[in-house]
Short mmCIF file of C-alpha atoms and ligand atoms in Angstrom, two decimals:
data_model
loop_
_atom_site.label_atom_id
_atom_site.label_comp_id
_atom_site.label_asym_id
_atom_site.label_seq_id
_atom_site.Cartn_x
_atom_site.Cartn_y
_atom_site.Cartn_z
CA MET H 471 0.00 0.00 0.00
CA THR H 472 1.37 3.44 -0.94
CA THR H 473 0.07 6.60 0.75
CA GLY H 474 1.52 9.85 2.04
CA THR H 475 1.90 13.24 0.41
CA SER H 476 3.94 14.56 -2.48
CA LEU H 477 6.81 15.34 -0.06
CA LEU H 478 6.63 12.12 1.96
CA ARG H 479 5.90 8.77 0.36
CA VAL H 480 4.71 6.02 2.66
CA GLU H 481 4.79 2.40 1.54
CA ILE H 482 3.52 -0.35 3.78
CA ALA H 483 4.54 -3.89 2.99
CA GLY H 484 3.57 -6.45 5.60
CA ALA H 485 4.73 -5.34 9.04
CA VAL H 486 7.16 -2.64 7.81
CA ALA H 487 6.37 0.95 6.81
CA HIS H 488 8.86 2.73 4.58
CA LEU H 489 8.70 6.52 4.66
CA ARG H 490 10.70 8.38 2.02
CA LEU H 491 11.47 12.08 2.14
CA ALA H 492 10.58 12.95 -1.44
CA ARG H 493 11.95 16.42 -2.09
CA PRO H 494 15.25 15.63 -3.78
CA ALA H 495 15.34 18.87 -5.79
CA LYS H 496 15.67 20.72 -2.45
CA ARG H 497 17.88 17.98 -0.97
CA ASN H 498 14.91 16.87 1.16
CA ALA H 499 15.02 20.13 3.15
CA ILE H 500 12.22 19.99 5.70
CA ASN H 501 9.55 22.66 5.28
CA ASN H 502 6.40 23.05 7.37
CA THR H 503 4.42 20.77 5.07
CA LEU H 504 6.99 18.00 5.35
CA VAL H 505 7.27 18.25 9.13
CA ARG H 506 3.47 17.95 9.40
CA ALA H 507 3.47 15.05 6.95
CA LEU H 508 5.99 13.21 9.15
CA GLU H 509 3.89 13.86 12.24
CA ASN H 510 0.70 12.67 10.57
CA ALA H 511 2.31 9.60 9.04
CA PHE H 512 3.51 8.36 12.43
CA ALA H 513 0.20 9.26 14.08
CA ASP H 514 -1.69 7.26 11.46
CA LEU H 515 0.44 4.11 11.19
CA PRO H 516 -1.87 1.11 10.88
CA ALA H 517 -1.81 -1.29 13.84
CA SER H 518 -0.39 -3.98 11.54
CA VAL H 519 2.89 -2.03 11.25
CA ARG H 520 5.58 -3.25 13.64
CA ALA H 521 8.64 -1.28 12.46
CA ALA H 522 9.39 1.72 10.22
CA VAL H 523 12.24 2.84 7.98
CA ILE H 524 12.89 6.48 6.98
CA SER H 525 15.06 7.27 3.97
CA GLY H 526 15.63 10.16 1.59
CA GLU H 527 15.23 10.22 -2.19
CA GLY H 528 18.07 11.49 -4.36
CA GLU H 529 21.70 12.05 -3.44
CA HIS H 530 21.15 13.20 0.16
CA PHE H 531 19.21 12.10 3.21
CA CYS H 532 18.25 15.61 4.29
CA ALA H 533 19.66 19.16 4.11
CA GLY H 534 17.84 20.17 7.32
CA LEU H 535 15.48 23.03 7.85
CA ASP H 536 14.10 24.67 4.70
CA LEU H 537 15.92 27.95 5.15
CA SER H 538 13.54 29.77 2.79
CA GLU H 539 10.80 29.52 5.45
CA VAL H 540 12.63 31.21 8.30
CA THR H 541 13.89 34.51 6.98
CA GLU H 542 10.73 36.48 7.83
CA GLN H 543 9.85 34.76 11.11
CA THR H 544 9.27 36.74 14.29
CA VAL H 545 10.73 35.46 17.56
CA ALA H 546 7.33 34.13 18.63
CA GLU H 547 6.84 32.38 15.30
CA GLY H 548 10.29 30.89 15.67
CA ILE H 549 9.34 29.34 19.01
CA HIS H 550 6.11 27.88 17.57
CA HIS H 551 8.01 26.60 14.56
CA SER H 552 10.54 24.80 16.75
CA ARG H 553 7.82 23.40 19.01
CA GLY H 554 6.11 22.05 15.89
CA TRP H 555 9.25 20.07 15.04
CA HIS H 556 9.41 18.81 18.62
CA ALA H 557 5.83 17.56 18.43
CA ALA H 558 6.48 15.81 15.13
CA PHE H 559 9.76 14.25 16.21
CA ASP H 560 8.27 13.10 19.53
CA ARG H 561 5.68 11.25 17.45
CA ILE H 562 8.56 9.43 15.79
CA GLN H 563 10.64 8.63 18.86
CA PHE H 564 7.71 7.89 21.14
CA GLY H 565 5.41 6.39 18.56
CA PRO H 566 4.26 2.81 18.58
CA VAL H 567 7.14 1.20 16.66
CA PRO H 568 10.92 1.15 16.35
CA VAL H 569 12.21 3.41 13.57
CA ILE H 570 15.39 2.97 11.50
CA ALA H 571 16.87 5.84 9.47
CA VAL H 572 18.91 5.21 6.31
CA LEU H 573 21.57 7.90 6.01
CA HIS H 574 23.40 8.86 2.84
CA GLY H 575 24.90 12.08 1.49
CA ALA H 576 24.09 15.18 3.55
CA VAL H 577 22.69 14.51 7.01
CA VAL H 578 22.90 18.07 8.21
CA GLY H 579 21.17 20.44 10.60
CA GLY H 580 17.58 19.34 10.98
CA GLY H 581 18.45 16.24 8.94
CA LEU H 582 20.78 15.13 11.71
CA GLU H 583 18.09 16.02 14.24
CA LEU H 584 15.67 13.76 12.36
CA ALA H 585 18.27 10.99 12.19
CA ALA H 586 18.87 11.30 15.94
CA THR H 587 15.15 10.87 16.53
CA ALA H 588 15.14 7.41 14.96
CA HIS H 589 15.96 4.45 17.19
CA LEU H 590 18.64 3.03 14.89
CA ARG H 591 20.70 4.50 12.06
CA VAL H 592 22.19 2.71 9.04
CA ALA H 593 24.73 4.89 7.23
CA GLU H 594 26.08 4.46 3.74
CA ALA H 595 29.68 5.37 2.99
CA SER H 596 28.54 8.63 1.32
CA ALA H 597 26.95 10.00 4.52
CA PHE H 598 28.34 13.15 6.06
CA TYR H 599 27.21 15.01 9.13
CA ALA H 600 27.25 18.70 9.96
CA LEU H 601 25.48 21.27 12.09
CA PRO H 602 25.72 24.48 10.02
CA GLU H 603 23.45 26.37 12.42
CA GLY H 604 26.47 28.31 13.70
CA GLN H 605 27.32 29.40 10.16
CA ARG H 606 23.70 30.39 9.47
CA GLY H 607 23.41 32.47 12.65
CA ILE H 608 20.77 30.21 14.17
CA PHE H 609 20.58 27.39 16.72
CA VAL H 610 19.26 23.87 16.56
CA GLY H 611 15.47 23.92 16.96
CA GLY H 612 14.35 20.42 16.02
CA SER H 613 15.40 18.71 19.25
CA GLY H 614 19.07 18.50 18.30
CA SER H 615 20.38 19.90 21.58
CA VAL H 616 18.54 17.16 23.44
CA ARG H 617 18.97 14.19 21.11
CA ILE H 618 22.33 14.68 19.37
CA PRO H 619 24.50 14.94 22.54
CA ARG H 620 22.99 11.62 23.63
CA LEU H 621 24.63 10.10 20.55
CA VAL H 622 27.90 12.00 20.21
CA GLY H 623 28.36 13.94 23.47
CA VAL H 624 28.09 17.67 24.16
CA SER H 625 31.77 18.30 23.35
CA ARG H 626 31.62 16.88 19.82
CA MET H 627 28.35 18.66 19.10
CA THR H 628 29.83 21.92 20.36
CA ASP H 629 32.75 21.47 17.97
CA MET H 630 30.43 20.76 15.03
CA MET H 631 28.31 23.83 15.79
CA LEU H 632 31.10 26.28 16.59
CA THR H 633 33.53 25.33 13.84
CA GLY H 634 31.26 23.92 11.12
CA ARG H 635 33.23 20.66 11.31
CA VAL H 636 31.94 18.00 8.94
CA LEU H 637 32.18 14.34 9.95
CA ASP H 638 32.45 11.76 7.19
CA ALA H 639 30.65 8.43 7.43
CA ALA H 640 33.52 6.67 9.22
CA GLU H 641 33.97 9.54 11.68
CA GLY H 642 30.22 9.67 12.29
CA HIS H 643 30.19 5.95 12.92
CA ALA H 644 33.08 6.18 15.37
CA ALA H 645 31.33 9.12 17.08
CA GLY H 646 28.22 7.01 17.67
CA ILE H 647 25.85 8.47 15.07
CA SER H 648 25.36 5.28 13.05
CA ASN H 649 24.75 1.80 14.39
CA TYR H 650 25.60 0.16 11.06
CA LEU H 651 27.92 1.36 8.31
CA VAL H 652 27.38 -0.13 4.84
CA GLY H 653 28.52 0.45 1.27
CA ALA H 654 26.97 2.72 -1.35
CA GLY H 655 23.37 1.80 -2.15
CA GLU H 656 23.21 -0.90 0.55
CA GLY H 657 21.53 1.13 3.29
CA LEU H 658 17.89 0.54 2.47
CA ALA H 659 18.24 -3.23 2.12
CA LYS H 660 20.10 -3.38 5.44
CA ALA H 661 17.49 -1.23 7.18
CA MET H 662 14.61 -3.26 5.74
CA ALA H 663 16.25 -6.49 6.89
CA LEU H 664 16.70 -5.04 10.39
CA ALA H 665 13.10 -3.82 10.39
CA GLU H 666 11.81 -7.27 9.39
CA ARG H 667 13.87 -8.79 12.18
CA ILE H 668 12.63 -6.25 14.73
CA ALA H 669 9.04 -6.73 13.57
CA ARG H 670 9.23 -10.38 14.64
CA ASN H 671 9.89 -9.42 18.29
CA ALA H 672 6.98 -9.40 20.71
CA PRO H 673 5.27 -6.01 20.19
CA LEU H 674 5.20 -5.22 23.91
CA SER H 675 8.90 -5.94 24.20
CA ASN H 676 9.65 -3.53 21.32
CA TYR H 677 7.35 -0.98 22.92
CA ALA H 678 9.21 -1.24 26.22
CA ILE H 679 12.56 -0.84 24.44
CA VAL H 680 11.59 2.34 22.59
CA GLN H 681 9.38 3.87 25.32
CA ALA H 682 10.83 2.79 28.64
CA LEU H 683 14.55 2.48 27.92
CA PRO H 684 15.29 6.13 26.99
CA ARG H 685 13.15 7.39 29.88
CA ILE H 686 14.76 5.08 32.43
CA ALA H 687 18.18 6.20 31.22
CA GLU H 688 17.23 9.77 32.24
CA MET H 689 15.98 8.79 35.71
CA SER H 690 17.85 8.59 38.97
CA PRO H 691 19.11 5.04 39.55
CA SER H 692 16.55 4.45 42.29
CA GLU H 693 13.58 5.56 40.17
CA GLY H 694 14.99 3.84 37.11
CA LEU H 695 15.31 0.51 38.86
CA PHE H 696 11.75 0.74 40.15
CA VAL H 697 10.34 1.56 36.69
CA GLU H 698 12.47 -1.22 35.22
CA SER H 699 10.84 -3.72 37.59
CA LEU H 700 7.38 -2.59 36.56
CA MET H 701 8.20 -2.64 32.85
CA SER H 702 9.85 -6.02 33.01
CA ALA H 703 6.93 -7.56 34.93
CA ILE H 704 4.47 -6.09 32.44
CA ALA H 705 6.45 -7.44 29.48
CA GLN H 706 6.89 -10.87 31.09
CA GLY H 707 3.20 -11.04 31.95
CA ASP H 708 2.24 -10.78 28.29
CA GLU H 709 1.20 -14.05 26.67
CA ALA H 710 3.62 -13.44 23.78
CA ALA H 711 6.54 -13.44 26.23
CA LYS H 712 5.34 -16.54 28.05
CA GLN H 713 5.01 -18.42 24.75
CA ARG H 714 8.50 -17.38 23.61
CA VAL H 715 10.06 -18.52 26.87
CA ARG H 716 8.16 -21.84 26.71
CA ASP H 717 9.36 -22.29 23.11
CA PHE H 718 12.97 -21.80 24.16
CA LEU H 719 12.70 -24.23 27.07
CA ALA H 720 11.09 -26.80 24.74
CA LYS H 721 13.97 -26.27 22.26
CA ARG H 722 11.57 -24.85 19.66
CA ALA H 723 13.28 -21.41 19.59
CA GLY H 724 16.70 -20.37 18.35
CA LYS H 725 19.76 -19.87 20.53
CA VAL H 726 21.64 -16.58 20.80
CA GLY H 727 23.77 -16.23 17.68
CA ASP H 728 21.69 -18.56 15.48
CA PRO H 729 21.00 -17.11 12.00
CA GLN H 730 17.76 -15.12 12.14
C1 LIG Z 769 17.84 24.23 0.29
C2 LIG Z 769 18.43 23.71 1.45
C3 LIG Z 769 17.90 24.13 2.70
C4 LIG Z 769 19.47 22.88 -0.24
N1 LIG Z 769 16.86 24.98 2.70
N2 LIG Z 769 16.81 25.07 0.34
N3 LIG Z 769 20.81 23.48 6.26
C5 LIG Z 769 21.92 23.90 5.63
O1 LIG Z 769 22.51 24.92 5.93
C6 LIG Z 769 22.36 23.05 4.46
C7 LIG Z 769 22.29 23.85 3.19
N4 LIG Z 769 22.47 23.00 2.01
C8 LIG Z 769 23.71 22.67 1.56
O2 LIG Z 769 24.73 22.94 2.15
C9 LIG Z 769 23.76 21.92 0.26
O3 LIG Z 769 22.51 22.13 -0.41
C10 LIG Z 769 23.99 20.38 0.39
C11 LIG Z 769 25.42 20.12 0.87
C12 LIG Z 769 22.98 19.75 1.35
C13 LIG Z 769 23.77 19.70 -0.99
O4 LIG Z 769 24.57 20.36 -1.96
P1 LIG Z 769 24.20 20.23 -3.52
O5 LIG Z 769 25.30 20.86 -4.30
O6 LIG Z 769 23.86 18.80 -3.82
O7 LIG Z 769 22.80 21.03 -3.71
P2 LIG Z 769 22.56 22.62 -3.84
O8 LIG Z 769 22.85 23.05 -5.23
O9 LIG Z 769 23.24 23.38 -2.76
O10 LIG Z 769 21.00 22.73 -3.54
C14 LIG Z 769 20.02 22.27 -4.45
C15 LIG Z 769 18.77 23.07 -4.20
O11 LIG Z 769 18.27 22.78 -2.89
C16 LIG Z 769 19.01 24.58 -4.22
O12 LIG Z 769 17.80 25.18 -4.63
P3 LIG Z 769 17.67 25.70 -6.18
O13 LIG Z 769 16.29 26.26 -6.22
O14 LIG Z 769 18.77 26.70 -6.38
O15 LIG Z 769 17.84 24.48 -7.03
C17 LIG Z 769 19.21 24.91 -2.75
O16 LIG Z 769 18.91 26.25 -2.45
C18 LIG Z 769 18.20 23.98 -2.13
N5 LIG Z 769 18.50 23.70 -0.74
N6 LIG Z 769 19.44 22.88 1.08
C19 LIG Z 769 16.35 25.43 1.54
N7 LIG Z 769 18.37 23.66 3.85
C20 LIG Z 769 14.58 23.04 13.18
S1 LIG Z 769 16.03 23.88 13.22
C21 LIG Z 769 17.09 23.12 12.11
C22 LIG Z 769 18.19 24.08 11.73
C23 LIG Z 769 18.87 23.66 10.48
O17 LIG Z 769 18.58 22.65 9.87
S2 LIG Z 769 20.10 24.72 9.95
C24 LIG Z 769 20.85 23.89 8.61
C25 LIG Z 769 20.17 24.20 7.31
#
């Protein structure tokens, strides 16, 4: 099934949704229409979808904020604009399913913010990462100051913003941006294979991983351990978990390391 808008194509095949930024002439720069389309697409994912992949059409993943939309903004409009990105990106990170981003070419500014919102990132060798906000006289507004340091650390992000430093795919991988680094043109197939694998997990287990894990990581150890106990008991109490554990004990399920 193919849906979406002219700027965001959504294809659903089985349990995996593939969302493609479809504005290659503008290097997939994110304008207000595209940010709303992302928000709506994640809000409207059918219940049959168990994992999602985001990629970009053309030579680049995403050139960030559409700069043509910000030149005439007032301060108040700027705040609303940024909060609109936050709402959309929260829909992605705290939506119902794990999300994998496929990165190639420019992953810059708001494009890196979008990539950091996904749960996993597959980068092709062409990917490069930059935060040109410093150069443009602006600041990150699409959740970058919250999400990007959690991948690369405040120090590296400060360097990228102050100096305009560009990380290539290998440097980005070493810095913690990508989880998987693959060759040219291999990113989508890798991400789809990961999504298919993830989609076979128990849905409640995936939900706990994307919803509870990042929140627990922000809690004090005492609160985190308490919430962990609740989440783990809820997940274990689900029939899907009980069946999987019974299957393992009856030697009907694979061992760690078996081919998936
Ligand atoms: C754009 C944008 C954009 C391209 N907004 N129109 N982001 C940036 O500062 C990145 C700016 N873009 C670039 O540095 C380059 O475009 C790229 C390195 C990404 C790609 O270069 P290239 O040679 O393949 O493409 P190009 O010729 O520069 O651009 C093609 C067209 O896309 C051109 O428009 P055209 O009408 O002349 O064909 C560009 O103007 C247009 N284009 N990028 C608008 N970003 C929520 S806060 C987030 C804050 C930020 O994201 S700041 C970082 C913004």
